[in-house]
Amino acid sequence: MTKIFTIGFSGKKPDDFLDILNAAKINCVWDIRLWRTSRFVPFYSGTNLATTLGSRYEYHPEFAPTTGILAGYKDGCITWPDYERMYRELLTTRNPTAGLALDSLDRICLLCTEKSATQCHRRLAAEYMAEQFPCIEIVHL
């Protein structure tokens, strides 16, 4: 069975983050954030992660929310259920898994900021992928 993982870096020290990835034997981290910068923890900026992880880092903006959806949720104008609906509709429209082979997804890890996957688009992205490829198991790190 193909496993995909998700991780949020909030509250994780860089060494702990890397230890978690290595312990889970992650092949590649897919950064699915809209903005790949981290003002408070520069280690997690996209360019720094790309340097640290090398070929094990990829940016996948096709899984990022739009500015409008993200800003609306952060500003409190969009509820979490509405965010979920809007983000799922966005993925359906974008069809970001078109052309992906199932074996290319084994042991990838979807990266975002949020500590918990409960109210994070990385969970929704992982669920979308599992809908497209029913033999995917999702593991939240």
Tab-separated table of N, CA and C in Angstrom:
chain	number	residue	atom	x	y	z
A	1	MET	N	0.840	-1.187	0.000
A	1	MET	CA	0.000	0.000	0.000
A	1	MET	C	0.881	1.246	0.000
A	2	THR	N	0.503	2.225	-0.780
A	2	THR	CA	1.216	3.493	-0.854
A	2	THR	C	0.862	4.342	0.358
A	3	LYS	N	1.886	4.893	1.007
A	3	LYS	CA	1.665	5.775	2.152
A	3	LYS	C	2.068	7.184	1.778
A	4	ILE	N	1.179	8.125	2.099
A	4	ILE	CA	1.570	9.527	2.029
A	4	ILE	C	1.447	10.106	3.435
A	5	PHE	N	2.307	11.032	3.722
A	5	PHE	CA	2.405	11.610	5.047
A	5	PHE	C	2.095	13.100	4.972
A	6	THR	N	1.734	13.680	6.098
A	6	THR	CA	1.602	15.126	6.190
A	6	THR	C	2.333	15.583	7.438
A	7	ILE	N	2.841	16.806	7.388
A	7	ILE	CA	3.515	17.367	8.556
A	7	ILE	C	3.335	18.885	8.556
A	8	GLY	N	3.156	19.403	9.741
A	8	GLY	CA	3.162	20.845	9.948
A	8	GLY	C	4.384	21.169	10.788
A	9	PHE	N	5.076	22.232	10.440
A	9	PHE	CA	6.332	22.506	11.138
A	9	PHE	C	6.183	23.387	12.370
A	10	SER	N	5.014	23.968	12.579
A	10	SER	CA	4.816	24.865	13.709
A	10	SER	C	5.157	24.147	15.024
A	11	GLY	N	6.018	24.779	15.802
A	11	GLY	CA	6.406	24.224	17.086
A	11	GLY	C	7.499	23.177	17.022
A	12	LYS	N	8.003	22.883	15.825
A	12	LYS	CA	9.050	21.875	15.689
A	12	LYS	C	10.409	22.539	15.457
A	13	LYS	N	11.389	22.160	16.246
A	13	LYS	CA	12.750	22.620	16.017
A	13	LYS	C	13.257	21.958	14.744
A	14	PRO	N	14.105	22.642	13.980
A	14	PRO	CA	14.595	22.064	12.722
A	14	PRO	C	15.172	20.656	12.862
A	15	ASP	N	15.970	20.411	13.888
A	15	ASP	CA	16.548	19.069	14.049
A	15	ASP	C	15.468	18.021	14.303
A	16	ASP	N	14.464	18.385	15.104
A	16	ASP	CA	13.364	17.456	15.373
A	16	ASP	C	12.575	17.182	14.094
A	17	PHE	N	12.334	18.223	13.316
A	17	PHE	CA	11.627	18.095	12.043
A	17	PHE	C	12.358	17.106	11.133
A	18	LEU	N	13.656	17.277	10.997
A	18	LEU	CA	14.449	16.384	10.143
A	18	LEU	C	14.464	14.964	10.693
A	19	ASP	N	14.540	14.826	12.010
A	19	ASP	CA	14.508	13.490	12.627
A	19	ASP	C	13.183	12.786	12.327
A	20	ILE	N	12.083	13.522	12.392
A	20	ILE	CA	10.768	12.947	12.097
A	20	ILE	C	10.707	12.470	10.647
A	21	LEU	N	11.177	13.305	9.725
A	21	LEU	CA	11.178	12.921	8.306
A	21	LEU	C	12.026	11.681	8.072
A	22	ASN	N	13.193	11.663	8.669
A	22	ASN	CA	14.092	10.522	8.480
A	22	ASN	C	13.534	9.251	9.113
A	23	ALA	N	12.940	9.362	10.290
A	23	ALA	CA	12.365	8.190	10.955
A	23	ALA	C	11.222	7.595	10.130
A	24	ALA	N	10.469	8.453	9.460
A	24	ALA	CA	9.352	7.991	8.624
A	24	ALA	C	9.824	7.566	7.230
A	25	LYS	N	11.113	7.721	6.958
A	25	LYS	CA	11.688	7.352	5.659
A	25	LYS	C	10.993	8.069	4.504
A	26	ILE	N	10.852	9.386	4.676
A	26	ILE	CA	10.205	10.214	3.665
A	26	ILE	C	11.106	10.335	2.442
A	27	ASN	N	10.538	10.052	1.278
A	27	ASN	CA	11.287	10.176	0.022
A	27	ASN	C	11.380	11.623	-0.442
A	28	CYS	N	10.286	12.360	-0.271
A	28	CYS	CA	10.260	13.725	-0.769
A	28	CYS	C	9.228	14.543	0.002
A	29	VAL	N	9.613	15.752	0.376
A	29	VAL	CA	8.704	16.684	1.020
A	29	VAL	C	8.089	17.558	-0.066
A	30	TRP	N	6.764	17.559	-0.114
A	30	TRP	CA	6.039	18.410	-1.050
A	30	TRP	C	5.542	19.616	-0.282
A	31	ASP	N	6.114	20.755	-0.549
A	31	ASP	CA	5.707	21.999	0.085
A	31	ASP	C	4.457	22.483	-0.641
A	32	ILE	N	3.325	22.505	0.066
A	32	ILE	CA	2.066	22.878	-0.581
A	32	ILE	C	1.520	24.193	-0.017
A	33	ARG	N	2.416	24.983	0.565
A	33	ARG	CA	2.004	26.292	1.085
A	33	ARG	C	1.832	27.287	-0.061
A	34	LEU	N	0.960	28.242	0.151
A	34	LEU	CA	0.811	29.326	-0.815
A	34	LEU	C	2.043	30.216	-0.770
A	35	TRP	N	2.454	30.575	0.437
A	35	TRP	CA	3.661	31.386	0.615
A	35	TRP	C	4.704	30.543	1.312
A	36	ARG	N	5.874	30.448	0.705
A	36	ARG	CA	6.923	29.573	1.236
A	36	ARG	C	7.955	30.336	2.055
A	37	THR	N	7.500	31.278	2.816
A	37	THR	CA	8.423	32.012	3.668
A	37	THR	C	8.019	31.815	5.112
A	38	SER	N	8.996	31.919	5.994
A	38	SER	CA	8.716	31.829	7.417
A	38	SER	C	9.498	32.930	8.105
A	39	ARG	N	8.792	33.949	8.497
A	39	ARG	CA	9.410	35.115	9.121
A	39	ARG	C	10.009	34.771	10.482
A	40	PHE	N	9.330	33.907	11.218
A	40	PHE	CA	9.759	33.612	12.577
A	40	PHE	C	10.772	32.474	12.663
A	41	VAL	N	10.697	31.535	11.720
A	41	VAL	CA	11.639	30.412	11.703
A	41	VAL	C	12.162	30.275	10.266
A	42	PRO	N	13.196	31.038	9.929
A	42	PRO	CA	13.688	31.060	8.541
A	42	PRO	C	14.071	29.692	7.976
A	43	PHE	N	14.401	28.745	8.840
A	43	PHE	CA	14.737	27.396	8.367
A	43	PHE	C	13.641	26.846	7.461
A	44	TYR	N	12.385	27.197	7.755
A	44	TYR	CA	11.258	26.628	7.020
A	44	TYR	C	10.872	27.407	5.764
A	45	SER	N	11.654	28.416	5.400
A	45	SER	CA	11.420	29.079	4.119
A	45	SER	C	11.764	28.095	3.007
A	46	GLY	N	11.042	28.205	1.910
A	46	GLY	CA	11.231	27.263	0.808
A	46	GLY	C	12.663	27.140	0.328
A	47	THR	N	13.358	28.264	0.191
A	47	THR	CA	14.734	28.194	-0.308
A	47	THR	C	15.650	27.469	0.678
A	48	ASN	N	15.432	27.687	1.971
A	48	ASN	CA	16.258	26.994	2.971
A	48	ASN	C	15.937	25.505	3.031
A	49	LEU	N	14.660	25.168	2.934
A	49	LEU	CA	14.301	23.750	2.912
A	49	LEU	C	14.864	23.064	1.671
A	50	ALA	N	14.816	23.762	0.545
A	50	ALA	CA	15.366	23.195	-0.687
A	50	ALA	C	16.858	22.945	-0.547
A	51	THR	N	17.552	23.856	0.115
A	51	THR	CA	18.991	23.676	0.337
A	51	THR	C	19.249	22.509	1.281
A	52	THR	N	18.486	22.441	2.358
A	52	THR	CA	18.689	21.398	3.360
A	52	THR	C	18.301	20.020	2.832
A	53	LEU	N	17.153	19.928	2.162
A	53	LEU	CA	16.638	18.631	1.729
A	53	LEU	C	17.102	18.229	0.332
A	54	GLY	N	17.606	19.172	-0.439
A	54	GLY	CA	18.078	18.862	-1.790
A	54	GLY	C	16.971	18.290	-2.650
A	55	SER	N	17.240	17.159	-3.273
A	55	SER	CA	16.269	16.541	-4.182
A	55	SER	C	15.054	15.974	-3.443
A	56	ARG	N	15.103	15.994	-2.134
A	56	ARG	CA	13.951	15.516	-1.348
A	56	ARG	C	12.951	16.639	-1.064
A	57	TYR	N	13.089	17.768	-1.742
A	57	TYR	CA	12.169	18.894	-1.566
A	57	TYR	C	11.595	19.297	-2.918
A	58	GLU	N	10.277	19.465	-2.965
A	58	GLU	CA	9.615	19.955	-4.169
A	58	GLU	C	8.515	20.925	-3.762
A	59	TYR	N	8.324	21.948	-4.563
A	59	TYR	CA	7.234	22.883	-4.347
A	59	TYR	C	6.084	22.494	-5.255
A	60	HIS	N	4.897	22.336	-4.676
A	60	HIS	CA	3.713	21.937	-5.433
A	60	HIS	C	2.587	22.944	-5.209
A	61	PRO	N	2.660	24.097	-5.888
A	61	PRO	CA	1.645	25.132	-5.703
A	61	PRO	C	0.263	24.716	-6.188
A	62	GLU	N	0.182	23.671	-6.995
A	62	GLU	CA	-1.120	23.208	-7.463
A	62	GLU	C	-1.990	22.683	-6.312
A	63	PHE	N	-1.369	22.420	-5.160
A	63	PHE	CA	-2.110	21.985	-3.982
A	63	PHE	C	-2.300	23.117	-2.968
A	64	ALA	N	-1.801	24.301	-3.267
A	64	ALA	CA	-1.937	25.442	-2.351
A	64	ALA	C	-3.326	26.066	-2.500
A	65	PRO	N	-3.859	26.606	-1.423
A	65	PRO	CA	-5.125	27.335	-1.550
A	65	PRO	C	-4.891	28.639	-2.306
A	66	THR	N	-5.953	29.265	-2.741
A	66	THR	CA	-5.813	30.578	-3.366
A	66	THR	C	-5.630	31.629	-2.270
A	67	THR	N	-5.157	32.787	-2.658
A	67	THR	CA	-5.012	33.894	-1.711
A	67	THR	C	-6.360	34.251	-1.097
A	68	GLY	N	-7.408	34.286	-1.911
A	68	GLY	CA	-8.732	34.647	-1.426
A	68	GLY	C	-9.272	33.674	-0.390
A	69	ILE	N	-9.115	32.385	-0.645
A	69	ILE	CA	-9.607	31.385	0.305
A	69	ILE	C	-8.816	31.468	1.613
A	70	LEU	N	-7.503	31.524	1.506
A	70	LEU	CA	-6.665	31.548	2.709
A	70	LEU	C	-6.884	32.822	3.519
A	71	ALA	N	-6.878	33.962	2.848
A	71	ALA	CA	-7.072	35.238	3.552
A	71	ALA	C	-8.460	35.303	4.180
A	72	GLY	N	-9.463	34.821	3.473
A	72	GLY	CA	-10.820	34.819	4.012
A	72	GLY	C	-10.929	34.005	5.281
A	73	TYR	N	-10.263	32.869	5.299
A	73	TYR	CA	-10.294	32.023	6.501
A	73	TYR	C	-9.512	32.670	7.642
A	74	LYS	N	-8.325	33.162	7.346
A	74	LYS	CA	-7.497	33.779	8.394
A	74	LYS	C	-8.153	35.036	8.968
A	75	ASP	N	-8.898	35.765	8.132
A	75	ASP	CA	-9.577	36.976	8.583
A	75	ASP	C	-10.898	36.679	9.291
A	76	GLY	N	-11.325	35.422	9.280
A	76	GLY	CA	-12.572	35.056	9.934
A	76	GLY	C	-13.810	35.265	9.083
A	77	CYS	N	-13.617	35.604	7.820
A	77	CYS	CA	-14.757	35.816	6.919
A	77	CYS	C	-15.283	34.487	6.361
A	78	ILE	N	-14.434	33.460	6.390
A	78	ILE	CA	-14.799	32.138	5.891
A	78	ILE	C	-14.666	31.163	7.059
A	79	THR	N	-15.703	30.385	7.305
A	79	THR	CA	-15.649	29.374	8.363
A	79	THR	C	-14.828	28.173	7.880
A	80	TRP	N	-14.417	27.327	8.834
A	80	TRP	CA	-13.665	26.147	8.428
A	80	TRP	C	-14.478	25.246	7.492
A	81	PRO	N	-15.747	24.969	7.761
A	81	PRO	CA	-16.513	24.151	6.799
A	81	PRO	C	-16.574	24.774	5.402
A	82	ASP	N	-16.688	26.099	5.330
A	82	ASP	CA	-16.689	26.757	4.020
A	82	ASP	C	-15.315	26.659	3.363
A	83	TYR	N	-14.263	26.807	4.166
A	83	TYR	CA	-12.898	26.666	3.648
A	83	TYR	C	-12.723	25.271	3.051
A	84	GLU	N	-13.141	24.261	3.810
A	84	GLU	CA	-13.031	22.880	3.309
A	84	GLU	C	-13.735	22.728	1.958
A	85	ARG	N	-14.966	23.208	1.889
A	85	ARG	CA	-15.743	23.096	0.652
A	85	ARG	C	-15.054	23.824	-0.499
A	86	MET	N	-14.627	25.053	-0.243
A	86	MET	CA	-14.000	25.858	-1.292
A	86	MET	C	-12.673	25.242	-1.751
A	87	TYR	N	-11.894	24.744	-0.797
A	87	TYR	CA	-10.606	24.139	-1.157
A	87	TYR	C	-10.812	22.847	-1.946
A	88	ARG	N	-11.781	22.037	-1.535
A	88	ARG	CA	-12.061	20.798	-2.273
A	88	ARG	C	-12.535	21.111	-3.700
A	89	GLU	N	-13.363	22.133	-3.830
A	89	GLU	CA	-13.812	22.556	-5.168
A	89	GLU	C	-12.624	23.028	-6.009
A	90	LEU	N	-11.701	23.736	-5.372
A	90	LEU	CA	-10.506	24.204	-6.066
A	90	LEU	C	-9.689	23.022	-6.594
A	91	LEU	N	-9.504	22.008	-5.756
A	91	LEU	CA	-8.751	20.828	-6.191
A	91	LEU	C	-9.466	20.107	-7.326
A	92	THR	N	-10.766	20.013	-7.239
A	92	THR	CA	-11.528	19.370	-8.309
A	92	THR	C	-11.323	20.119	-9.626
A	93	THR	N	-11.337	21.444	-9.556
A	93	THR	CA	-11.128	22.260	-10.756
A	93	THR	C	-9.701	22.120	-11.280
A	94	ARG	N	-8.738	22.188	-10.392
A	94	ARG	CA	-7.323	22.110	-10.800
A	94	ARG	C	-6.918	20.718	-11.250
A	95	ASN	N	-7.485	19.691	-10.635
A	95	ASN	CA	-7.134	18.296	-10.922
A	95	ASN	C	-5.622	18.076	-10.823
A	96	PRO	N	-5.028	18.379	-9.659
A	96	PRO	CA	-3.571	18.332	-9.539
A	96	PRO	C	-2.953	16.940	-9.587
A	97	THR	N	-3.766	15.895	-9.510
A	97	THR	CA	-3.194	14.546	-9.568
A	97	THR	C	-3.165	13.986	-10.989
A	98	ALA	N	-3.709	14.739	-11.940
A	98	ALA	CA	-3.699	14.269	-13.331
A	98	ALA	C	-2.251	14.057	-13.763
A	99	GLY	N	-1.993	12.923	-14.293
A	99	GLY	CA	-0.646	12.623	-14.777
A	99	GLY	C	0.298	12.077	-13.725
A	100	LEU	N	-0.125	12.027	-12.481
A	100	LEU	CA	0.732	11.466	-11.434
A	100	LEU	C	0.573	9.953	-11.400
A	101	ALA	N	1.672	9.266	-11.220
A	101	ALA	CA	1.641	7.814	-11.062
A	101	ALA	C	1.616	7.488	-9.574
A	102	LEU	N	0.861	6.488	-9.221
A	102	LEU	CA	0.724	6.101	-7.821
A	102	LEU	C	2.068	5.845	-7.157
A	103	ASP	N	2.956	5.154	-7.831
A	103	ASP	CA	4.250	4.837	-7.208
A	103	ASP	C	5.113	6.075	-6.980
A	104	SER	N	4.833	7.178	-7.672
A	104	SER	CA	5.595	8.411	-7.438
A	104	SER	C	5.158	9.096	-6.145
A	105	LEU	N	4.053	8.652	-5.573
A	105	LEU	CA	3.522	9.266	-4.366
A	105	LEU	C	3.943	8.548	-3.089
A	106	ASP	N	4.525	7.373	-3.224
A	106	ASP	CA	4.861	6.593	-2.034
A	106	ASP	C	5.896	7.305	-1.172
A	107	ARG	N	5.506	7.551	0.075
A	107	ARG	CA	6.347	8.146	1.109
A	107	ARG	C	6.685	9.612	0.824
A	108	ILE	N	5.758	10.314	0.123
A	108	ILE	CA	5.889	11.761	0.057
A	108	ILE	C	5.300	12.324	1.345
A	109	CYS	N	5.646	13.545	1.663
A	109	CYS	CA	5.119	14.192	2.855
A	109	CYS	C	4.663	15.595	2.486
A	110	LEU	N	3.361	15.841	2.649
A	110	LEU	CA	2.796	17.161	2.357
A	110	LEU	C	3.103	18.094	3.521
A	111	LEU	N	3.758	19.202	3.211
A	111	LEU	CA	4.219	20.139	4.232
A	111	LEU	C	3.374	21.396	4.266
A	112	CYS	N	3.014	21.804	5.473
A	112	CYS	CA	2.380	23.086	5.702
A	112	CYS	C	2.820	23.596	7.067
A	113	THR	N	2.270	24.710	7.463
A	113	THR	CA	2.675	25.369	8.698
A	113	THR	C	1.956	24.828	9.924
A	114	GLU	N	0.656	24.620	9.811
A	114	GLU	CA	-0.179	24.298	10.967
A	114	GLU	C	0.339	23.102	11.758
A	115	LYS	N	0.291	23.228	13.075
A	115	LYS	CA	0.751	22.158	13.967
A	115	LYS	C	-0.085	20.891	13.785
A	116	SER	N	-1.394	21.054	13.728
A	116	SER	CA	-2.306	19.922	13.605
A	116	SER	C	-2.880	19.869	12.193
A	117	ALA	N	-3.103	18.671	11.718
A	117	ALA	CA	-3.696	18.495	10.388
A	117	ALA	C	-5.209	18.680	10.404
A	118	THR	N	-5.800	18.751	11.579
A	118	THR	CA	-7.255	18.811	11.695
A	118	THR	C	-7.854	19.953	10.886
A	119	GLN	N	-7.334	21.158	11.058
A	119	GLN	CA	-7.831	22.305	10.292
A	119	GLN	C	-6.699	22.871	9.442
A	120	CYS	N	-6.206	22.022	8.563
A	120	CYS	CA	-5.133	22.427	7.648
A	120	CYS	C	-5.419	21.840	6.268
A	121	HIS	N	-5.072	22.601	5.241
A	121	HIS	CA	-5.341	22.131	3.888
A	121	HIS	C	-4.504	20.915	3.513
A	122	ARG	N	-3.418	20.647	4.251
A	122	ARG	CA	-2.625	19.456	3.912
A	122	ARG	C	-3.430	18.180	4.137
A	123	ARG	N	-4.281	18.173	5.156
A	123	ARG	CA	-5.162	17.018	5.388
A	123	ARG	C	-6.134	16.877	4.227
A	124	LEU	N	-6.701	17.989	3.805
A	124	LEU	CA	-7.657	17.960	2.702
A	124	LEU	C	-6.978	17.521	1.406
A	125	ALA	N	-5.757	17.974	1.184
A	125	ALA	CA	-5.010	17.569	-0.014
A	125	ALA	C	-4.718	16.074	0.024
A	126	ALA	N	-4.324	15.577	1.187
A	126	ALA	CA	-4.047	14.143	1.323
A	126	ALA	C	-5.320	13.326	1.085
A	127	GLU	N	-6.434	13.789	1.625
A	127	GLU	CA	-7.702	13.092	1.419
A	127	GLU	C	-8.108	13.101	-0.056
A	128	TYR	N	-7.865	14.222	-0.715
A	128	TYR	CA	-8.153	14.306	-2.148
A	128	TYR	C	-7.318	13.277	-2.917
A	129	MET	N	-6.045	13.183	-2.576
A	129	MET	CA	-5.174	12.218	-3.250
A	129	MET	C	-5.658	10.789	-3.008
A	130	ALA	N	-6.091	10.520	-1.771
A	130	ALA	CA	-6.582	9.179	-1.447
A	130	ALA	C	-7.884	8.866	-2.183
A	131	GLU	N	-8.666	9.884	-2.489
A	131	GLU	CA	-9.870	9.673	-3.292
A	131	GLU	C	-9.506	9.325	-4.730
A	132	GLN	N	-8.445	9.921	-5.236
A	132	GLN	CA	-8.012	9.671	-6.613
A	132	GLN	C	-7.310	8.322	-6.742
A	133	PHE	N	-6.622	7.933	-5.685
A	133	PHE	CA	-5.882	6.672	-5.642
A	133	PHE	C	-6.316	5.924	-4.373
A	134	PRO	N	-7.367	5.116	-4.446
A	134	PRO	CA	-7.937	4.504	-3.241
A	134	PRO	C	-6.985	3.634	-2.417
A	135	CYS	N	-5.869	3.240	-2.962
A	135	CYS	CA	-4.962	2.384	-2.193
A	135	CYS	C	-3.904	3.205	-1.433
A	136	ILE	N	-4.196	4.473	-1.169
A	136	ILE	CA	-3.290	5.323	-0.397
A	136	ILE	C	-3.689	5.313	1.066
A	137	GLU	N	-2.699	5.168	1.915
A	137	GLU	CA	-2.886	5.303	3.356
A	137	GLU	C	-2.290	6.653	3.759
A	138	ILE	N	-3.003	7.410	4.580
A	138	ILE	CA	-2.544	8.730	5.028
A	138	ILE	C	-2.041	8.628	6.451
A	139	VAL	N	-0.856	9.203	6.691
A	139	VAL	CA	-0.268	9.243	8.033
A	139	VAL	C	0.089	10.690	8.337
A	140	HIS	N	-0.462	11.222	9.431
A	140	HIS	CA	-0.143	12.590	9.852
A	140	HIS	C	0.973	12.521	10.893
A	141	LEU	N	2.082	13.164	10.598
A	141	LEU	CA	3.222	13.152	11.513
A	141	LEU	C	3.117	14.288	12.515
